[in-house]
Coordinates of C-alpha atoms and ligand atoms in Angstrom, one line a residue:
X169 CA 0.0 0.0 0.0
X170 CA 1.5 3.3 -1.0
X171 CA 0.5 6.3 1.5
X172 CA 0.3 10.0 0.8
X173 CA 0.8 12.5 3.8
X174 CA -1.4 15.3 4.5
X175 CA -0.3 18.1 6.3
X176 CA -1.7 21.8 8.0
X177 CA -0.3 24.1 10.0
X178 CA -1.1 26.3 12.4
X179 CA 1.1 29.1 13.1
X180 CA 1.3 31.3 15.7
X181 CA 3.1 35.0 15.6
X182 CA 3.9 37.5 17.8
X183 CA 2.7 40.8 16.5
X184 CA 5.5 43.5 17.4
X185 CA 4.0 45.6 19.3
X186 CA 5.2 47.2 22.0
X187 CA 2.3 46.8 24.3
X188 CA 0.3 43.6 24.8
X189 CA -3.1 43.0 23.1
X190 CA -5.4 44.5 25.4
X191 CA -3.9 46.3 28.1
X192 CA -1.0 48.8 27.8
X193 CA 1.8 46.0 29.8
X194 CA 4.8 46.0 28.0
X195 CA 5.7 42.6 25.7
X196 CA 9.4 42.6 25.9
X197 CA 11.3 39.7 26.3
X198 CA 13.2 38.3 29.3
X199 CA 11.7 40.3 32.0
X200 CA 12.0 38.8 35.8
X201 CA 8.5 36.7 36.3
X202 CA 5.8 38.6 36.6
X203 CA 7.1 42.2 36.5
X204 CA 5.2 42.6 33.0
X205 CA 1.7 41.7 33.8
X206 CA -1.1 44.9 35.0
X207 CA -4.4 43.6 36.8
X208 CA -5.6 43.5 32.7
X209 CA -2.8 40.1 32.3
X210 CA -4.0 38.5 35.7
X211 CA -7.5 39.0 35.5
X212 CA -8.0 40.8 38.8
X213 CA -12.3 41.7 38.4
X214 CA -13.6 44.4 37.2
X215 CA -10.9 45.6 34.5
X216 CA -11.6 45.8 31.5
X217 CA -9.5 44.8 27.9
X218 CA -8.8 48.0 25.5
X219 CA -8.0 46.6 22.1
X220 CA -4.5 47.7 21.0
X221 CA -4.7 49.2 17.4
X222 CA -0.9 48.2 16.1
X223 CA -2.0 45.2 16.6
X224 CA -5.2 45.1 14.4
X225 CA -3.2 46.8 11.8
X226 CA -0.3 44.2 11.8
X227 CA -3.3 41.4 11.4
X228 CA -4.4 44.2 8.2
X229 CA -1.0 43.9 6.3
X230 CA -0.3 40.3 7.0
X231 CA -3.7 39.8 5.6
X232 CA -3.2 42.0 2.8
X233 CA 0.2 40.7 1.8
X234 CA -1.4 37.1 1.2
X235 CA -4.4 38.5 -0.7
X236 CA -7.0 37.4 1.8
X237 CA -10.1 39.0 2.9
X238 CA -10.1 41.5 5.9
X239 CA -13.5 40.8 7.4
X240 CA -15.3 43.9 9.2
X241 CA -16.5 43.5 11.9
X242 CA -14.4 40.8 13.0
X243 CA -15.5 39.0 16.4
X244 CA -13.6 38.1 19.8
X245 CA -14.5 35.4 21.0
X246 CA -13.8 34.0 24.8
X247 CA -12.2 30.1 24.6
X248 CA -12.9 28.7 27.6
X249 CA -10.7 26.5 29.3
X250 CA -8.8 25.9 32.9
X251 CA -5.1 26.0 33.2
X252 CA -2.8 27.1 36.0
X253 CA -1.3 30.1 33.7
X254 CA -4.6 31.1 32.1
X255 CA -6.1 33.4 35.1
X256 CA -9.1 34.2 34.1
X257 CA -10.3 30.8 32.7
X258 CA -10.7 31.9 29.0
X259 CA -8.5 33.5 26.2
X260 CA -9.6 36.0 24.3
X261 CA -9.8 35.0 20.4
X262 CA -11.6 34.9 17.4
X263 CA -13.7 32.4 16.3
X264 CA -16.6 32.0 13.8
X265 CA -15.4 35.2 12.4
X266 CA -11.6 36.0 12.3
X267 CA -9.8 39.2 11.0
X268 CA -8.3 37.4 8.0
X269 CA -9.7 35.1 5.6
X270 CA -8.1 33.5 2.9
X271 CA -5.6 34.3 0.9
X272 CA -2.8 31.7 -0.3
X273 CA 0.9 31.6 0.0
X274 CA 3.8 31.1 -2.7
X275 CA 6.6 28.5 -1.4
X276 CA 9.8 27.5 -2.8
X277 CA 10.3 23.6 -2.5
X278 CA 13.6 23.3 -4.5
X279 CA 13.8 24.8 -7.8
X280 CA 9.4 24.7 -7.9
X281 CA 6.8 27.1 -6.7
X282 CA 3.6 25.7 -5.3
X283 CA 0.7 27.5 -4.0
X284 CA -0.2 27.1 -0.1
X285 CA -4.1 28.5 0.3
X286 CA -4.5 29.9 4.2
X287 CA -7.9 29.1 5.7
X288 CA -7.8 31.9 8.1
X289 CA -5.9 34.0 10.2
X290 CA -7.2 35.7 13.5
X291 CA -6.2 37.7 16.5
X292 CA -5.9 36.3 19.7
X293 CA -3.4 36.7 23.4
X294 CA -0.8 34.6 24.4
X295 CA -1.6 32.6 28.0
X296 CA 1.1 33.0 30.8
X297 CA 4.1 30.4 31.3
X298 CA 4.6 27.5 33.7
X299 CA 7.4 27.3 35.2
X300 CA 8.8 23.5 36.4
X301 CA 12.2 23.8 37.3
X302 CA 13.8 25.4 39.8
X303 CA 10.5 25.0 42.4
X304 CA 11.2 21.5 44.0
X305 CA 7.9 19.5 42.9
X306 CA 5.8 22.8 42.8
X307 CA 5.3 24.8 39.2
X308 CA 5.8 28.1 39.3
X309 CA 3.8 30.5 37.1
X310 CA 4.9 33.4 35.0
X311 CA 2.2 35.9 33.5
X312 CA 4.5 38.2 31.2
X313 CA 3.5 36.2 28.2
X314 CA -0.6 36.3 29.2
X315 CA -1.8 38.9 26.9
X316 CA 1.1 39.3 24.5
X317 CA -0.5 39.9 21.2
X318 CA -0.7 36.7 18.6
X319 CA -1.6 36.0 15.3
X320 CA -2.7 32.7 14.5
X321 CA -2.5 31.4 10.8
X322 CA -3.9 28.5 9.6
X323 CA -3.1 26.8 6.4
X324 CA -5.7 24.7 4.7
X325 CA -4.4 20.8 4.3
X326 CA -2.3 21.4 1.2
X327 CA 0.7 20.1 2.2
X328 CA 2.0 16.8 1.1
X329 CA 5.3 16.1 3.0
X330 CA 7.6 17.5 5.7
X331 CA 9.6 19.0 2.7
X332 CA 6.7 20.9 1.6
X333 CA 5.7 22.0 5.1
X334 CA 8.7 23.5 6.3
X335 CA 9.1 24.9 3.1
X336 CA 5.5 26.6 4.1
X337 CA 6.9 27.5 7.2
X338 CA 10.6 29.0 5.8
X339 CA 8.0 31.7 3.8
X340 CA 5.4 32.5 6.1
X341 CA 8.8 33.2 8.3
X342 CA 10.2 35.8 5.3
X343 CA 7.1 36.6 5.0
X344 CA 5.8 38.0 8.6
X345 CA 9.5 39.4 9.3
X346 CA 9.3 41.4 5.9
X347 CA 6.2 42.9 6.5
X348 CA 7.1 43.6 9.9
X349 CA 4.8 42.4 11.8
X350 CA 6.6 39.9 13.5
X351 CA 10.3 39.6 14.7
X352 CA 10.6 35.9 13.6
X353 CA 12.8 35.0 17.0
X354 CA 11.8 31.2 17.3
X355 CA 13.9 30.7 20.1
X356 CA 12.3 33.4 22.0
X357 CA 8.5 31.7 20.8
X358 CA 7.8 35.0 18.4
X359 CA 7.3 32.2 15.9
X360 CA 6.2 28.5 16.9
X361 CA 3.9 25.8 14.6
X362 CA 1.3 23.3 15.1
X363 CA 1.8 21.0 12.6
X364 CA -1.6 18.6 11.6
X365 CA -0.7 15.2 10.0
X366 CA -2.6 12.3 9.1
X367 CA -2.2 9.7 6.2
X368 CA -4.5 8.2 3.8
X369 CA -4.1 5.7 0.7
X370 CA -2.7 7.0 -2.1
X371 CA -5.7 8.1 -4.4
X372 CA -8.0 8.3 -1.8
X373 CA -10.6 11.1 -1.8
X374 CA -11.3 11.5 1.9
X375 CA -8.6 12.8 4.9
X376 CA -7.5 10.8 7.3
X377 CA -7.5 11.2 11.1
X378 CA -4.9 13.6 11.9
X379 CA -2.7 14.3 15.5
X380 CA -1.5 17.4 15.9
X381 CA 2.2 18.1 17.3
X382 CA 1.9 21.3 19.0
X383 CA 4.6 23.9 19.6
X384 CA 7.8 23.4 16.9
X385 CA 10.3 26.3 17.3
X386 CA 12.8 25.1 14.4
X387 CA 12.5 24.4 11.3
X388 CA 14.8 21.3 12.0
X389 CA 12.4 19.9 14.9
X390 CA 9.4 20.8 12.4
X391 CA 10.8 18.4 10.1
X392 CA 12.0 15.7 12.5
X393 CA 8.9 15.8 14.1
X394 CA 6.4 15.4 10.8
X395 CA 9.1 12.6 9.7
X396 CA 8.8 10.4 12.8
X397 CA 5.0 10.7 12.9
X398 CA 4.4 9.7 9.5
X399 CA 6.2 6.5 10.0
X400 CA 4.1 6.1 12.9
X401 CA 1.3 6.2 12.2
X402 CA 1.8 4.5 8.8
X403 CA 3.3 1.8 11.2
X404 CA -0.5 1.8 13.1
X405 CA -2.4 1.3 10.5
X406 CA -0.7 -1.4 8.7
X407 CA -0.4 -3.3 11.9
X408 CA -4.2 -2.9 11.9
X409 CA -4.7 -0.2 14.7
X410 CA -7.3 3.2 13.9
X411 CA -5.3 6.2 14.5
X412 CA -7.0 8.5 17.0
X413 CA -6.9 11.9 16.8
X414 CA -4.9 13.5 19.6
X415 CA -2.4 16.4 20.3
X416 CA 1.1 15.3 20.3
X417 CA 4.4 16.5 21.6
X418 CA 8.2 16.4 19.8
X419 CA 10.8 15.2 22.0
X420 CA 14.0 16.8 20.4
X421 CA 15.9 14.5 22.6
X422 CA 14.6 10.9 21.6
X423 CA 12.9 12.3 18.2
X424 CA 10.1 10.9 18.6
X425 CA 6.1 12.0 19.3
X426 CA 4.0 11.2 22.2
X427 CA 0.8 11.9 23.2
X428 CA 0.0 14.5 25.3
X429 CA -3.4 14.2 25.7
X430 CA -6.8 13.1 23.3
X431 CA -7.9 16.3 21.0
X432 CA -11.0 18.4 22.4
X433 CA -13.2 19.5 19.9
X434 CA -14.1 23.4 19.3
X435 CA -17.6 22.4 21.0
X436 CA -15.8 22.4 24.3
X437 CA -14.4 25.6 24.5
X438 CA -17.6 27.1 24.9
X439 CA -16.5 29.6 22.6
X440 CA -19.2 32.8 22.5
X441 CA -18.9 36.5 21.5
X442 CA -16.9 38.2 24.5
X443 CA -19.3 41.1 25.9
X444 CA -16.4 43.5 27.0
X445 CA -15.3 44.1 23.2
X446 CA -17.6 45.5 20.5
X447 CA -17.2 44.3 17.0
X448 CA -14.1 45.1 15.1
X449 CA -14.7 47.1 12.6
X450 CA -11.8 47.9 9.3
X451 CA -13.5 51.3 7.9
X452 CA -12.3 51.1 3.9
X453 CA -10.3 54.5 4.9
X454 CA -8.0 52.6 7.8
X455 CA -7.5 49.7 4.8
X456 CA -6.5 51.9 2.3
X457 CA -3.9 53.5 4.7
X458 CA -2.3 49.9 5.5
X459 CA -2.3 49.0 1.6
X460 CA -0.7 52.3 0.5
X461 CA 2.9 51.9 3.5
X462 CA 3.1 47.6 2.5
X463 CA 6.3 47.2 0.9
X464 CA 6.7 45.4 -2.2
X465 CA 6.6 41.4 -1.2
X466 CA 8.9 38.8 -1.8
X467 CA 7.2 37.2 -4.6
X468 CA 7.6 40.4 -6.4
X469 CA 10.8 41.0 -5.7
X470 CA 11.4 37.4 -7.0
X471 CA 9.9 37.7 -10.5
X472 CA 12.0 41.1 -11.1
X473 CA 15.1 39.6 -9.8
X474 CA 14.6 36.7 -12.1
X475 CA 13.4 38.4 -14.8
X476 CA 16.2 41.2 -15.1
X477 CA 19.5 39.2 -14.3
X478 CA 18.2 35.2 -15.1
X479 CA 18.2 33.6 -11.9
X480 CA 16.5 30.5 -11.4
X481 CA 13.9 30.4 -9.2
X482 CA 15.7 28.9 -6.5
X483 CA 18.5 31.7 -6.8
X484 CA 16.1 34.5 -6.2
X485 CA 14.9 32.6 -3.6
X486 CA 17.9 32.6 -1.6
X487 CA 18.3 36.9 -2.1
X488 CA 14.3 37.1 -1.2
X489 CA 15.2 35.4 2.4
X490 CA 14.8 39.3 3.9
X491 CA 14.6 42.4 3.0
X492 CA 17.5 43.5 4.1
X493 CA 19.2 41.1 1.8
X494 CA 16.7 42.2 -1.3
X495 CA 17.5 45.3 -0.7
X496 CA 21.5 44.4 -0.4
X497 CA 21.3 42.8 -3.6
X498 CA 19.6 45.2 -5.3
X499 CA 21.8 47.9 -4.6
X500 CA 25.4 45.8 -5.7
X501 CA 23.1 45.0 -9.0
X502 CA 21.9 48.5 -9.8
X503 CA 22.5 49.2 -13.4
X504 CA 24.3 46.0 -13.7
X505 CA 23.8 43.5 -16.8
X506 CA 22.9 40.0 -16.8
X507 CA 25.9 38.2 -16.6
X508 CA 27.3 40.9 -13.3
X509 CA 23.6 41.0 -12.1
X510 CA 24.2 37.1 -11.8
X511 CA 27.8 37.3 -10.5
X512 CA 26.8 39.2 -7.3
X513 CA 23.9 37.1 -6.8
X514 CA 26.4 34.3 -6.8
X515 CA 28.4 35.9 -4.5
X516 CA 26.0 37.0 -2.0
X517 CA 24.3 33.7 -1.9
X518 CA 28.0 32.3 -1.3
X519 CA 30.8 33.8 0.3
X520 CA 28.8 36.3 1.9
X521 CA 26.3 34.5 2.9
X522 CA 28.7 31.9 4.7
X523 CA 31.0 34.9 6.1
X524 CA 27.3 35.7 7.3
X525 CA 26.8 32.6 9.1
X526 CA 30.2 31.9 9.7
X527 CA 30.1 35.0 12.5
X528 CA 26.2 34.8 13.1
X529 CA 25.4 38.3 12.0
X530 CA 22.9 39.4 9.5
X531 CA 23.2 41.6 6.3
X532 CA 23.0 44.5 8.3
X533 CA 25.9 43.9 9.5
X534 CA 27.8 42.7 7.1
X535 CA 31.7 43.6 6.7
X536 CA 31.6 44.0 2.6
X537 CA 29.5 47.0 1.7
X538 CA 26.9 46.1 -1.6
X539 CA 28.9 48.8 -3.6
X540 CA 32.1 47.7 -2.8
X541 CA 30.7 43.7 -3.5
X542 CA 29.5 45.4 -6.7
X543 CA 33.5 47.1 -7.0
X544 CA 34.8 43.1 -7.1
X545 CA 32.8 42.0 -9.2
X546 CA 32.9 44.2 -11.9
X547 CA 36.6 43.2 -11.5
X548 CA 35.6 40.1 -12.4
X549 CA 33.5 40.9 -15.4
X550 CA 36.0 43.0 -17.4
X551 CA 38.8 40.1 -16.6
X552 CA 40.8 41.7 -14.6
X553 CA 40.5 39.4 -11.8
X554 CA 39.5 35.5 -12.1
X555 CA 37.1 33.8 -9.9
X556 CA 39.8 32.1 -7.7
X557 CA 41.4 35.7 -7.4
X558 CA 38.1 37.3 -6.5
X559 CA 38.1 34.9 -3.1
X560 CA 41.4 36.4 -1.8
X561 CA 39.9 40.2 -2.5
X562 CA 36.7 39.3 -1.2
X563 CA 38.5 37.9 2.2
X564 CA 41.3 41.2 2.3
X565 CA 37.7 43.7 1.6
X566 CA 36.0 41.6 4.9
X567 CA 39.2 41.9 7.1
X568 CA 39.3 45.3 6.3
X569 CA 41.3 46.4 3.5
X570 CA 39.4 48.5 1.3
X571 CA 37.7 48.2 -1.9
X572 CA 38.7 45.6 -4.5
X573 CA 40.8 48.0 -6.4
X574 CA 43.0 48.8 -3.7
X575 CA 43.4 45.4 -3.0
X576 CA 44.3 44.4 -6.3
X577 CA 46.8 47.0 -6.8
X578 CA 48.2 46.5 -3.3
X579 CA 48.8 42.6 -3.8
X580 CA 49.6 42.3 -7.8
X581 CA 46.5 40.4 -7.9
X582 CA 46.0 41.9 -11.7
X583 CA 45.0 39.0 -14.5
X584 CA 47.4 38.3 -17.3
X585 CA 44.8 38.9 -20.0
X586 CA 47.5 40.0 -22.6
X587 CA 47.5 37.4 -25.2
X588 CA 50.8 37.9 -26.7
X589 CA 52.3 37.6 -23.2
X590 CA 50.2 34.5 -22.9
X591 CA 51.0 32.9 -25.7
X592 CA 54.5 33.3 -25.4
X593 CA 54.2 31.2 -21.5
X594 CA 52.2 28.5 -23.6
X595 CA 55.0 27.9 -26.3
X596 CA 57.2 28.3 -23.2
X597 CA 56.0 25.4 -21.3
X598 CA 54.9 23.7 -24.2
X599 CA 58.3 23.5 -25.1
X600 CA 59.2 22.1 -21.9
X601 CA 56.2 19.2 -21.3
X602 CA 56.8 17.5 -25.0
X603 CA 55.6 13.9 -23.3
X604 CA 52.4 15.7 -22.0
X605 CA 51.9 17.3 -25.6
X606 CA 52.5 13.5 -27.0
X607 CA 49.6 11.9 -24.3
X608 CA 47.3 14.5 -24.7
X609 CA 47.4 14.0 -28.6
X610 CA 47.3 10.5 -28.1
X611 CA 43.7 11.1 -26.6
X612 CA 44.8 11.6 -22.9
X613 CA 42.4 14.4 -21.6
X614 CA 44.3 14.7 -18.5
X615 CA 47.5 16.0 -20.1
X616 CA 45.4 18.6 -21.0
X617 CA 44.5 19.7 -17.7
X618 CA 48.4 19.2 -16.2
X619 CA 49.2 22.2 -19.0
X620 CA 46.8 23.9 -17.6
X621 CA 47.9 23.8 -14.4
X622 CA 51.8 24.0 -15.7
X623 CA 50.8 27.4 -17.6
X624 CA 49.0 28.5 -14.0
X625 CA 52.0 27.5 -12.1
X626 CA 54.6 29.4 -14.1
X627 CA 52.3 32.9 -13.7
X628 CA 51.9 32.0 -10.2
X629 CA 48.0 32.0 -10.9
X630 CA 47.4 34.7 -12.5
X631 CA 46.9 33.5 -16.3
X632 CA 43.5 34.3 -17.0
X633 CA 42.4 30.5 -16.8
X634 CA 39.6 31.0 -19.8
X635 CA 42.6 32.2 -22.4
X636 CA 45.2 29.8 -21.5
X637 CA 42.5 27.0 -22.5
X638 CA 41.8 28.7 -25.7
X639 CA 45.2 29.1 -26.5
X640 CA 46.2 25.4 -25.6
X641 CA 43.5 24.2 -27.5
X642 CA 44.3 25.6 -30.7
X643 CA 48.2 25.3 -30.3
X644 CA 47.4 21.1 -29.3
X645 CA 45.3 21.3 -32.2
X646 CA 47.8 22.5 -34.9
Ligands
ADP843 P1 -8.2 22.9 15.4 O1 -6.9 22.2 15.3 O2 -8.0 24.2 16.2 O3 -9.3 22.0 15.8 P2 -9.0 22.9 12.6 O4 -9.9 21.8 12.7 O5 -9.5 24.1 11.8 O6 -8.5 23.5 14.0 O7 -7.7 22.4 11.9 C1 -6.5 22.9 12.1 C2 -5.5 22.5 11.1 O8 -5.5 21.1 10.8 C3 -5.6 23.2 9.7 O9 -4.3 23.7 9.4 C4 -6.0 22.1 8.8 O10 -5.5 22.4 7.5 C5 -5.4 20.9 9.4 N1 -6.1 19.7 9.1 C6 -7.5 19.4 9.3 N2 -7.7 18.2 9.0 C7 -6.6 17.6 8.7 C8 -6.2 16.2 8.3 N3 -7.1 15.2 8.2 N4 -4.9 16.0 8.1 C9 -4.0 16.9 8.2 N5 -4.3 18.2 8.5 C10 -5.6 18.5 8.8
MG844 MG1 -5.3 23.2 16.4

């Protein structure tokens, strides 16, 4: 029996605010317990919530930059449930109708696009923290999350393996962090998935029963975790058991996925319209306002990048990753052609990007300005420099040296272009490797390559590489 995996996610962001979603208690992270919660966050009677406005308008342009629908008015809705960190036995959310419906989302699984439609995304607060180490038996409870403002998105089943779902994951990532709605910190929680899987026959028409693994704050777990389960439950069934649906936890440590408890249905939340907040109304003004400040999206950016300069999807992918590095790229490419277009996108999405990672610092802060990136490569382009060259500038520009021109005037790094010069170090060495000459005429290709290298040895590397194989060629061919 051949299976096919069905997967959804649920996403949940932290809108960037400042304050928290309905009280004016700040959201920072890393605060000593319980030092960021007003009688709002802990539920002390009689206070009321007051709805926080950047956080409706983050909830706007998410919705917006997906295409979806911003419904007015949108609802809050009370979920009722107990837990120890949840003081006032319900979080606020939205229900039957949420802020944000629809829409879809382009991901990149390779070198293909494929189209990820959203079911819905709403506004709701974050619940307080328990705390089990560090109190002897007891659990301790923090309540400087409760209230923190949260998107939650919800993606429609579309997904068909872990592959595809991080890839899901890796863009609504880009995608909330460009926008700027959302700092994207996973291992602060700013950014944390529910992922729904279930398996069914391949061909058949109906879903199967899905478990949901709640709470994955890597992309790496994310994938672990929707690996392991699929063999799981593919394992279940075939030994004849029904998978039931229940929520699930990833243990990073033993990689596996174990049931945390059986899955309650919506029905027992309770869920009903909460009395202390009115309707949320978008007026077409307040929308118009959002649409007019959204920056122009990854996918756009995308389609020009690969448009003007010839990347392949995958390429443009990489330079869409942020903003910042759009916007980096776009400024070493400006005016450029094709062929240098496609050289600094080559070396952004290589040396930089590994210097990048190397030091763990972002584009921001990168050591090799976009112009003087720009200054190398156009080294490169008019020959002056080879490839191999370009490496050593490119490590003297990000220890500090200056710009590419300096450096290659500083170290003697210049090409030998000159043909006549060039020719005269072939005959030279030519001269000298008459056995090699013999081989390679006899149909050895490797002689070929030991020229080559004799040629690059004798300039001390600095032959341009593309001429001395011209030149060798036609001299082993006459
Ligand atoms: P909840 O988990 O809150 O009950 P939903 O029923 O709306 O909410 O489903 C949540 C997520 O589960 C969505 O992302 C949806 O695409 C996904 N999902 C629903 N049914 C299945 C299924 N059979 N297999 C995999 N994912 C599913
Ligand atoms: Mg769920």
């Amino acid at each position: 029996m051949k299976w096919e995996v069905v997967i959804g996610l649920e996403t949940h962001a932290q809108l960037s605010t400042v304050s928290k979603i309905f009280s004016g208690a700040p959201t920072a992270f890393g605060a000593a317990p319980n030092t960021q919660a007003c009688g709002v966050d802990i539920a002390l009677p009689g206070v009321l919530p007051v709805l926080n406005t950047g956080a409706v308008e983050r909830a706007i342009r998410f919705g917006l930059a997906v295409g979806a629908k911003i419904n007015s008015p949108s609802i809050f809705a009370r979920k009722n449930y107990f837990y120890p960190d949840l003081p006032k036995g319900y979080q606020i959310s939205q229900y039957e109708l949420p802020i944000v419906e629809g829409g879809t989302l382009t991901v990149q699984v390779g070198d293909a696009e494929r189209t990820v439609r959203l079911t819905r995304a709403h506004l709701e607060e974050d619940a307080g923290k328990s705390l089990h180490e560090d109190f002897h038996g007891q659990t301790g409870i923090d309540l400087n999350r409760a209230g923190t403002p949260l998107l939650e998105i919800v993606s429609e089943p579309d997904m068909r393996s872990a592959e595809e779902a991080v890839a899901y994951a890796k863009a609504l990532h880009t995608l909330v962090r460009w926008i700027d709605v959302c700092d994207g910190n996973m291992q602060e929680g700013s950014f944390r998935c529910d992922a729904n899987v279930s398996v069914r026959p391949q061909g058949s028409a109906t879903l199967g029963t899905r478990r949901e693994i709640k709470n994955l704050n890597s992309f790496r777990f994310l994938q672990q975790a929707i690996e392991y389960e699929v063999q799981w439950q593919i394992g279940e069934i075939e030994d004849g058991r029904a998978i039931q649906q229940a929520t699930v936890l990833f243990d990073p440590d033993s990689g596996e996925t174990r049931m945390m408890r059986t899955k309650e249905d919506a029905h027992d939340y309770r869920y009903f319209p909460d009395p202390d907040l009115l309707p949320l109304e978008v007026t077409a003004e307040r929308l118009a306002a959002v649409r007019a400040a959204m920056p122009v999206l990854p996918q756009a950016r995308r389609e020009k990048f690969a448009a003007q300069y010839g990347l392949t999807v995958y390429d443009a992918g990489l330079l869409t990753a942020s903003r910042e590095l759009a916007d980096y790229f776009d400024a070493a490419a400006v005016g450029a052609d094709a062929r240098t277009g496609k050289l600094c996108a080559n070396w952004i999405s290589g040396a930089l990007s590994a210097r990048l990672n190397e030091e763990g610092i972002d584009i921001a802060q990168s050591r090799v300005g976009a112009s003087q990136l720009r200054g190398m490569v156009d080294r490169i382009a008019d020959g002056t420099i080879s490839g191999k060259m370009a490496k050593d500038v490119f490590d003297a520009m990000w220890a500090g040296g200056g710009d590419a021109d300096q450096i290659i005037a500083a170290k003697g790094l210049k090409q030998i272009s000159d043909s006549g010069e060039l020719e005269k170090i072939v005959d030279q060495v030519l001269a000298e490797n008459a056995q090699q000459m013999a081989d390679f005429r006899a149909g050895k290709e490797k002689a070929f390559n030991s020229l080559v290298g004799q040629v690059m040895k004798v300039t001390r590397g600095k032959a341009n590489p593309q001429q001395v194989n011209d030149i060798l060629r036609r001299k082993l061919a006459g």
